JSON list of C-alpha atoms in Angstrom, two decimals:
[
{"chain": "C", "resi": 27, "resn": "MET", "atom": "CA", "xyz": [145.52, 204.29, 20.49]},
{"chain": "C", "resi": 28, "resn": "ASN", "atom": "CA", "xyz": [146.30, 200.62, 21.15]},
{"chain": "C", "resi": 29, "resn": "LYS", "atom": "CA", "xyz": [145.29, 198.20, 18.44]},
{"chain": "C", "resi": 30, "resn": "LYS", "atom": "CA", "xyz": [143.26, 195.13, 19.27]},
{"chain": "C", "resi": 31, "resn": "ILE", "atom": "CA", "xyz": [143.04, 191.75, 17.62]},
{"chain": "C", "resi": 32, "resn": "GLY", "atom": "CA", "xyz": [139.89, 190.58, 15.90]},
{"chain": "C", "resi": 33, "resn": "ILE", "atom": "CA", "xyz": [139.14, 186.88, 16.32]},
{"chain": "C", "resi": 34, "resn": "MET", "atom": "CA", "xyz": [136.38, 185.33, 14.30]},
{"chain": "C", "resi": 35, "resn": "MET", "atom": "CA", "xyz": [135.16, 181.87, 13.50]},
{"chain": "C", "resi": 36, "resn": "GLY", "atom": "CA", "xyz": [132.76, 180.54, 10.93]},
{"chain": "C", "resi": 37, "resn": "SER", "atom": "CA", "xyz": [130.66, 178.70, 13.51]},
{"chain": "C", "resi": 38, "resn": "ASP", "atom": "CA", "xyz": [130.42, 178.36, 17.28]},
{"chain": "C", "resi": 39, "resn": "SER", "atom": "CA", "xyz": [131.55, 174.75, 16.82]},
{"chain": "C", "resi": 40, "resn": "ASP", "atom": "CA", "xyz": [135.02, 176.25, 16.20]},
{"chain": "C", "resi": 41, "resn": "LEU", "atom": "CA", "xyz": [135.09, 177.80, 19.68]},
{"chain": "C", "resi": 42, "resn": "PRO", "atom": "CA", "xyz": [136.80, 174.85, 21.44]},
{"chain": "C", "resi": 43, "resn": "ILE", "atom": "CA", "xyz": [139.79, 175.50, 19.13]},
{"chain": "C", "resi": 44, "resn": "MET", "atom": "CA", "xyz": [139.63, 179.30, 18.88]},
{"chain": "C", "resi": 45, "resn": "LYS", "atom": "CA", "xyz": [139.41, 179.74, 22.65]},
{"chain": "C", "resi": 46, "resn": "GLU", "atom": "CA", "xyz": [143.16, 179.03, 22.76]},
{"chain": "C", "resi": 47, "resn": "ALA", "atom": "CA", "xyz": [143.80, 182.34, 20.99]},
{"chain": "C", "resi": 48, "resn": "CYS", "atom": "CA", "xyz": [141.55, 184.12, 23.48]},
{"chain": "C", "resi": 49, "resn": "GLN", "atom": "CA", "xyz": [143.28, 182.50, 26.45]},
{"chain": "C", "resi": 50, "resn": "LEU", "atom": "CA", "xyz": [146.73, 183.53, 25.25]},
{"chain": "C", "resi": 51, "resn": "LEU", "atom": "CA", "xyz": [145.65, 187.12, 24.61]},
{"chain": "C", "resi": 52, "resn": "GLU", "atom": "CA", "xyz": [144.02, 187.27, 28.05]},
{"chain": "C", "resi": 53, "resn": "LYS", "atom": "CA", "xyz": [147.22, 185.97, 29.62]},
{"chain": "C", "resi": 54, "resn": "LEU", "atom": "CA", "xyz": [149.19, 188.71, 27.86]},
{"chain": "C", "resi": 55, "resn": "GLU", "atom": "CA", "xyz": [146.48, 191.30, 28.61]},
{"chain": "C", "resi": 56, "resn": "ILE", "atom": "CA", "xyz": [146.01, 192.22, 24.97]},
{"chain": "C", "resi": 57, "resn": "ASP", "atom": "CA", "xyz": [142.63, 193.49, 23.82]},
{"chain": "C", "resi": 58, "resn": "TYR", "atom": "CA", "xyz": [140.65, 191.36, 21.41]},
{"chain": "C", "resi": 59, "resn": "GLU", "atom": "CA", "xyz": [137.13, 190.96, 20.15]},
{"chain": "C", "resi": 60, "resn": "LEU", "atom": "CA", "xyz": [135.59, 187.54, 19.43]},
{"chain": "C", "resi": 61, "resn": "THR", "atom": "CA", "xyz": [132.69, 186.92, 17.07]},
{"chain": "C", "resi": 62, "resn": "VAL", "atom": "CA", "xyz": [131.05, 184.40, 14.74]},
{"chain": "C", "resi": 63, "resn": "ILE", "atom": "CA", "xyz": [130.80, 185.38, 11.07]},
{"chain": "C", "resi": 64, "resn": "SER", "atom": "CA", "xyz": [130.02, 183.00, 8.26]},
{"chain": "C", "resi": 65, "resn": "ALA", "atom": "CA", "xyz": [131.54, 183.70, 4.85]},
{"chain": "C", "resi": 66, "resn": "HIS", "atom": "CA", "xyz": [128.64, 181.79, 3.29]},
{"chain": "C", "resi": 67, "resn": "ARG", "atom": "CA", "xyz": [125.65, 182.49, 5.54]},
{"chain": "C", "resi": 68, "resn": "THR", "atom": "CA", "xyz": [126.44, 186.13, 6.42]},
{"chain": "C", "resi": 69, "resn": "PRO", "atom": "CA", "xyz": [128.63, 187.41, 3.57]},
{"chain": "C", "resi": 70, "resn": "GLU", "atom": "CA", "xyz": [127.44, 191.01, 3.96]},
{"chain": "C", "resi": 71, "resn": "ARG", "atom": "CA", "xyz": [128.40, 191.01, 7.63]},
{"chain": "C", "resi": 72, "resn": "ALA", "atom": "CA", "xyz": [131.82, 189.53, 6.83]},
{"chain": "C", "resi": 73, "resn": "ARG", "atom": "CA", "xyz": [132.51, 192.25, 4.28]},
{"chain": "C", "resi": 74, "resn": "GLU", "atom": "CA", "xyz": [131.28, 195.00, 6.61]},
{"chain": "C", "resi": 75, "resn": "TYR", "atom": "CA", "xyz": [133.49, 193.68, 9.43]},
{"chain": "C", "resi": 76, "resn": "ALA", "atom": "CA", "xyz": [136.55, 193.68, 7.16]},
{"chain": "C", "resi": 77, "resn": "LEU", "atom": "CA", "xyz": [135.86, 197.11, 5.66]},
{"chain": "C", "resi": 78, "resn": "ASN", "atom": "CA", "xyz": [135.48, 198.65, 9.13]},
{"chain": "C", "resi": 79, "resn": "ALA", "atom": "CA", "xyz": [138.30, 196.75, 10.85]},
{"chain": "C", "resi": 80, "resn": "GLU", "atom": "CA", "xyz": [140.84, 199.58, 10.81]},
{"chain": "C", "resi": 81, "resn": "THR", "atom": "CA", "xyz": [138.24, 202.16, 11.91]},
{"chain": "C", "resi": 82, "resn": "ASN", "atom": "CA", "xyz": [137.34, 199.80, 14.77]},
{"chain": "C", "resi": 83, "resn": "GLN", "atom": "CA", "xyz": [140.99, 199.82, 15.92]},
{"chain": "C", "resi": 84, "resn": "PHE", "atom": "CA", "xyz": [141.94, 196.31, 14.85]},
{"chain": "C", "resi": 85, "resn": "GLY", "atom": "CA", "xyz": [145.58, 195.73, 13.98]},
{"chain": "C", "resi": 86, "resn": "VAL", "atom": "CA", "xyz": [145.36, 192.06, 12.99]},
{"chain": "C", "resi": 87, "resn": "ILE", "atom": "CA", "xyz": [142.52, 189.64, 12.29]},
{"chain": "C", "resi": 88, "resn": "ILE", "atom": "CA", "xyz": [142.52, 185.93, 13.13]},
{"chain": "C", "resi": 89, "resn": "ALA", "atom": "CA", "xyz": [139.89, 183.89, 11.30]},
{"chain": "C", "resi": 90, "resn": "GLY", "atom": "CA", "xyz": [139.24, 180.23, 12.05]},
{"chain": "C", "resi": 91, "resn": "ALA", "atom": "CA", "xyz": [137.11, 178.07, 9.79]},
{"chain": "C", "resi": 92, "resn": "GLY", "atom": "CA", "xyz": [136.59, 174.48, 8.77]},
{"chain": "C", "resi": 93, "resn": "LYS", "atom": "CA", "xyz": [135.53, 172.59, 5.64]},
{"chain": "C", "resi": 94, "resn": "ALA", "atom": "CA", "xyz": [135.03, 175.16, 2.84]},
{"chain": "C", "resi": 95, "resn": "ALA", "atom": "CA", "xyz": [137.06, 177.57, 4.96]},
{"chain": "C", "resi": 96, "resn": "HIS", "atom": "CA", "xyz": [136.64, 180.74, 2.96]},
{"chain": "C", "resi": 97, "resn": "LEU", "atom": "CA", "xyz": [136.28, 183.12, 5.91]},
{"chain": "C", "resi": 98, "resn": "PRO", "atom": "CA", "xyz": [139.93, 184.26, 6.13]},
{"chain": "C", "resi": 99, "resn": "GLY", "atom": "CA", "xyz": [140.08, 184.85, 2.37]},
{"chain": "C", "resi": 100, "resn": "VAL", "atom": "CA", "xyz": [136.80, 186.77, 2.30]},
{"chain": "C", "resi": 101, "resn": "ILE", "atom": "CA", "xyz": [138.09, 188.99, 5.10]},
{"chain": "C", "resi": 102, "resn": "ALA", "atom": "CA", "xyz": [141.51, 189.43, 3.48]},
{"chain": "C", "resi": 103, "resn": "ALA", "atom": "CA", "xyz": [139.84, 190.48, 0.22]},
{"chain": "C", "resi": 104, "resn": "SER", "atom": "CA", "xyz": [138.23, 193.48, 1.95]},
{"chain": "C", "resi": 105, "resn": "THR", "atom": "CA", "xyz": [140.93, 194.80, 4.30]},
{"chain": "C", "resi": 106, "resn": "ASN", "atom": "CA", "xyz": [144.56, 195.86, 4.20]},
{"chain": "C", "resi": 107, "resn": "LEU", "atom": "CA", "xyz": [145.17, 194.41, 7.67]},
{"chain": "C", "resi": 108, "resn": "PRO", "atom": "CA", "xyz": [147.10, 191.17, 8.12]},
{"chain": "C", "resi": 109, "resn": "VAL", "atom": "CA", "xyz": [144.76, 188.18, 8.27]},
{"chain": "C", "resi": 110, "resn": "ILE", "atom": "CA", "xyz": [145.83, 184.94, 9.94]},
{"chain": "C", "resi": 111, "resn": "GLY", "atom": "CA", "xyz": [143.86, 181.83, 9.06]},
{"chain": "C", "resi": 112, "resn": "VAL", "atom": "CA", "xyz": [143.33, 178.94, 11.45]},
{"chain": "C", "resi": 113, "resn": "PRO", "atom": "CA", "xyz": [142.26, 175.85, 9.52]},
{"chain": "C", "resi": 114, "resn": "ILE", "atom": "CA", "xyz": [139.98, 173.77, 11.71]},
{"chain": "C", "resi": 115, "resn": "ARG", "atom": "CA", "xyz": [140.33, 169.98, 11.62]},
{"chain": "C", "resi": 116, "resn": "THR", "atom": "CA", "xyz": [137.20, 168.40, 10.12]},
{"chain": "C", "resi": 117, "resn": "SER", "atom": "CA", "xyz": [135.61, 164.99, 10.31]},
{"chain": "C", "resi": 118, "resn": "THR", "atom": "CA", "xyz": [135.10, 164.89, 6.57]},
{"chain": "C", "resi": 119, "resn": "LEU", "atom": "CA", "xyz": [138.64, 165.33, 5.21]},
{"chain": "C", "resi": 120, "resn": "GLY", "atom": "CA", "xyz": [140.63, 165.69, 8.41]},
{"chain": "C", "resi": 121, "resn": "GLY", "atom": "CA", "xyz": [141.17, 169.39, 7.85]},
{"chain": "C", "resi": 122, "resn": "ALA", "atom": "CA", "xyz": [142.89, 169.16, 4.47]},
{"chain": "C", "resi": 123, "resn": "ASP", "atom": "CA", "xyz": [139.89, 170.94, 2.99]},
{"chain": "C", "resi": 124, "resn": "SER", "atom": "CA", "xyz": [140.25, 173.78, 5.51]},
{"chain": "C", "resi": 125, "resn": "LEU", "atom": "CA", "xyz": [143.99, 174.05, 5.01]},
{"chain": "C", "resi": 126, "resn": "TYR", "atom": "CA", "xyz": [143.79, 174.11, 1.21]},
{"chain": "C", "resi": 127, "resn": "SER", "atom": "CA", "xyz": [141.06, 176.77, 1.31]},
{"chain": "C", "resi": 128, "resn": "MET", "atom": "CA", "xyz": [143.46, 179.07, 3.16]},
{"chain": "C", "resi": 129, "resn": "VAL", "atom": "CA", "xyz": [146.86, 178.38, 1.65]},
{"chain": "C", "resi": 130, "resn": "GLN", "atom": "CA", "xyz": [145.72, 178.57, -1.98]},
{"chain": "C", "resi": 131, "resn": "MET", "atom": "CA", "xyz": [144.81, 182.25, -1.98]},
{"chain": "C", "resi": 132, "resn": "PRO", "atom": "CA", "xyz": [145.36, 184.11, -5.24]},
{"chain": "C", "resi": 133, "resn": "GLY", "atom": "CA", "xyz": [148.24, 186.55, -5.62]},
{"chain": "C", "resi": 134, "resn": "GLY", "atom": "CA", "xyz": [147.51, 189.87, -3.97]},
{"chain": "C", "resi": 135, "resn": "VAL", "atom": "CA", "xyz": [145.18, 188.48, -1.29]},
{"chain": "C", "resi": 136, "resn": "PRO", "atom": "CA", "xyz": [147.43, 186.82, 1.28]},
{"chain": "C", "resi": 137, "resn": "VAL", "atom": "CA", "xyz": [146.25, 184.87, 4.29]},
{"chain": "C", "resi": 138, "resn": "ALA", "atom": "CA", "xyz": [148.98, 183.84, 6.73]},
{"chain": "C", "resi": 139, "resn": "THR", "atom": "CA", "xyz": [148.02, 180.31, 7.73]},
{"chain": "C", "resi": 140, "resn": "VAL", "atom": "CA", "xyz": [149.01, 178.35, 10.82]},
{"chain": "C", "resi": 141, "resn": "ALA", "atom": "CA", "xyz": [148.75, 174.62, 11.48]},
{"chain": "C", "resi": 142, "resn": "LEU", "atom": "CA", "xyz": [145.45, 172.77, 11.78]},
{"chain": "C", "resi": 143, "resn": "ASN", "atom": "CA", "xyz": [143.76, 173.87, 15.02]},
{"chain": "C", "resi": 144, "resn": "GLY", "atom": "CA", "xyz": [146.68, 176.28, 15.58]},
{"chain": "C", "resi": 145, "resn": "ALA", "atom": "CA", "xyz": [144.74, 179.09, 17.26]},
{"chain": "C", "resi": 146, "resn": "LYS", "atom": "CA", "xyz": [147.40, 179.61, 19.92]},
{"chain": "C", "resi": 147, "resn": "ASN", "atom": "CA", "xyz": [150.11, 180.10, 17.29]},
{"chain": "C", "resi": 148, "resn": "ALA", "atom": "CA", "xyz": [147.79, 182.45, 15.39]},
{"chain": "C", "resi": 149, "resn": "ALA", "atom": "CA", "xyz": [147.52, 184.56, 18.54]},
{"chain": "C", "resi": 150, "resn": "ILE", "atom": "CA", "xyz": [151.30, 184.56, 19.01]},
{"chain": "C", "resi": 151, "resn": "LEU", "atom": "CA", "xyz": [151.79, 185.62, 15.39]},
{"chain": "C", "resi": 152, "resn": "ALA", "atom": "CA", "xyz": [149.20, 188.39, 15.81]},
{"chain": "C", "resi": 153, "resn": "VAL", "atom": "CA", "xyz": [151.00, 189.60, 18.94]},
{"chain": "C", "resi": 154, "resn": "GLN", "atom": "CA", "xyz": [154.33, 189.56, 17.07]},
{"chain": "C", "resi": 155, "resn": "ILE", "atom": "CA", "xyz": [152.79, 191.75, 14.35]},
{"chain": "C", "resi": 156, "resn": "LEU", "atom": "CA", "xyz": [151.42, 194.26, 16.87]},
{"chain": "C", "resi": 157, "resn": "ALA", "atom": "CA", "xyz": [154.74, 194.22, 18.77]},
{"chain": "C", "resi": 158, "resn": "LEU", "atom": "CA", "xyz": [156.46, 195.76, 15.74]},
{"chain": "C", "resi": 159, "resn": "SER", "atom": "CA", "xyz": [154.86, 199.10, 16.58]},
{"chain": "C", "resi": 160, "resn": "ASP", "atom": "CA", "xyz": [154.00, 198.78, 20.28]},
{"chain": "C", "resi": 161, "resn": "ASP", "atom": "CA", "xyz": [156.76, 198.50, 22.89]},
{"chain": "C", "resi": 162, "resn": "VAL", "atom": "CA", "xyz": [154.37, 197.49, 25.67]},
{"chain": "C", "resi": 163, "resn": "ILE", "atom": "CA", "xyz": [153.19, 194.51, 23.63]},
{"chain": "C", "resi": 164, "resn": "LYS", "atom": "CA", "xyz": [156.78, 193.77, 22.61]},
{"chain": "C", "resi": 165, "resn": "ASN", "atom": "CA", "xyz": [157.82, 193.57, 26.27]},
{"chain": "C", "resi": 166, "resn": "LYS", "atom": "CA", "xyz": [154.92, 191.22, 27.04]},
{"chain": "C", "resi": 167, "resn": "LEU", "atom": "CA", "xyz": [155.95, 189.00, 24.13]},
{"chain": "C", "resi": 168, "resn": "VAL", "atom": "CA", "xyz": [159.59, 188.93, 25.25]},
{"chain": "C", "resi": 169, "resn": "GLU", "atom": "CA", "xyz": [158.51, 187.96, 28.78]},
{"chain": "C", "resi": 170, "resn": "TYR", "atom": "CA", "xyz": [156.17, 185.26, 27.46]},
{"chain": "C", "resi": 171, "resn": "LYS", "atom": "CA", "xyz": [158.92, 183.69, 25.36]},
{"chain": "C", "resi": 172, "resn": "GLU", "atom": "CA", "xyz": [161.40, 183.91, 28.24]},
{"chain": "C", "resi": 173, "resn": "ASN", "atom": "CA", "xyz": [158.91, 182.07, 30.47]},
{"chain": "C", "resi": 174, "resn": "MET", "atom": "CA", "xyz": [158.58, 179.35, 27.83]},
{"chain": "C", "resi": 175, "resn": "LYS", "atom": "CA", "xyz": [162.36, 178.89, 27.90]},
{"chain": "C", "resi": 176, "resn": "VAL", "atom": "CA", "xyz": [162.36, 178.71, 31.71]},
{"chain": "C", "resi": 177, "resn": "ASP", "atom": "CA", "xyz": [159.59, 176.07, 31.64]},
{"chain": "C", "resi": 178, "resn": "VAL", "atom": "CA", "xyz": [161.46, 173.89, 29.13]},
{"chain": "C", "resi": 179, "resn": "ASN", "atom": "CA", "xyz": [164.66, 174.11, 31.18]},
{"chain": "C", "resi": 180, "resn": "LYS", "atom": "CA", "xyz": [162.76, 173.12, 34.35]},
{"chain": "C", "resi": 181, "resn": "THR", "atom": "CA", "xyz": [161.29, 170.14, 32.51]},
{"chain": "C", "resi": 182, "resn": "ALA", "atom": "CA", "xyz": [164.71, 169.08, 31.23]},
{"chain": "C", "resi": 183, "resn": "THR", "atom": "CA", "xyz": [166.19, 169.27, 34.73]},
{"chain": "C", "resi": 184, "resn": "GLU", "atom": "CA", "xyz": [163.33, 167.29, 36.27]},
{"chain": "C", "resi": 185, "resn": "LEU", "atom": "CA", "xyz": [163.56, 164.61, 33.56]},
{"chain": "C", "resi": 186, "resn": "LYS", "atom": "CA", "xyz": [167.30, 164.31, 34.11]},
{"chain": "C", "resi": 187, "resn": "ASN", "atom": "CA", "xyz": [166.90, 164.05, 37.89]},
{"chain": "C", "resi": 188, "resn": "LEU", "atom": "CA", "xyz": [164.00, 161.57, 37.86]},
{"chain": "C", "resi": 189, "resn": "GLY", "atom": "CA", "xyz": [164.81, 159.52, 34.78]},
{"chain": "C", "resi": 190, "resn": "TYR", "atom": "CA", "xyz": [162.21, 158.93, 32.12]},
{"chain": "C", "resi": 191, "resn": "LYS", "atom": "CA", "xyz": [160.31, 156.13, 33.93]},
{"chain": "C", "resi": 192, "resn": "LYS", "atom": "CA", "xyz": [159.66, 158.12, 37.12]},
{"chain": "C", "resi": 193, "resn": "TYR", "atom": "CA", "xyz": [158.99, 161.25, 35.07]},
{"chain": "C", "resi": 194, "resn": "LEU", "atom": "CA", "xyz": [156.33, 159.40, 33.07]},
{"chain": "C", "resi": 195, "resn": "GLU", "atom": "CA", "xyz": [154.75, 158.02, 36.26]},
{"chain": "C", "resi": 196, "resn": "LYS", "atom": "CA", "xyz": [154.63, 161.48, 37.81]},
{"chain": "C", "resi": 197, "resn": "HIS", "atom": "CA", "xyz": [153.25, 163.37, 34.81]},
{"chain": "C", "resi": 198, "resn": "PHE", "atom": "CA", "xyz": [151.48, 160.89, 32.55]},
{"chain": "C", "resi": 199, "resn": "ALA", "atom": "CA", "xyz": [150.16, 158.08, 34.74]}
]
């Protein structure tokens, strides 16, 4: 059976960032489930989600959180699945608090962590993990990356042909 990706966030205020993971997975037609779980306000639900993740056909979990961003670590402590943390930029400390909460996990409880607000990269990493054992997903990933290369080459050609001033006027004015 195909594995899906679990996407969670500590609060619905994280949705403007985490939607980028959803959009990428939709583009690649990869199943995912999105939810809100708070490590601090609903710890029992977080633990239950993590304990049942494999039974519920998840292959990877992406967890976005800000401030005291313990959600990815709480999930990682209760599952053997890979957990990818997305530290959310905060108004208080600019996201350093979120980042440190994720990258300073104790030995034995890893959380792969992407850049601040890096939900899209978290989704790509999750797809890369699933692609290791699923050729259909692997082919979608290869096509996605090939399309990125084509887009960059088109941009380079257009910039060369227009020159930077006309290119800026056309795309950034």
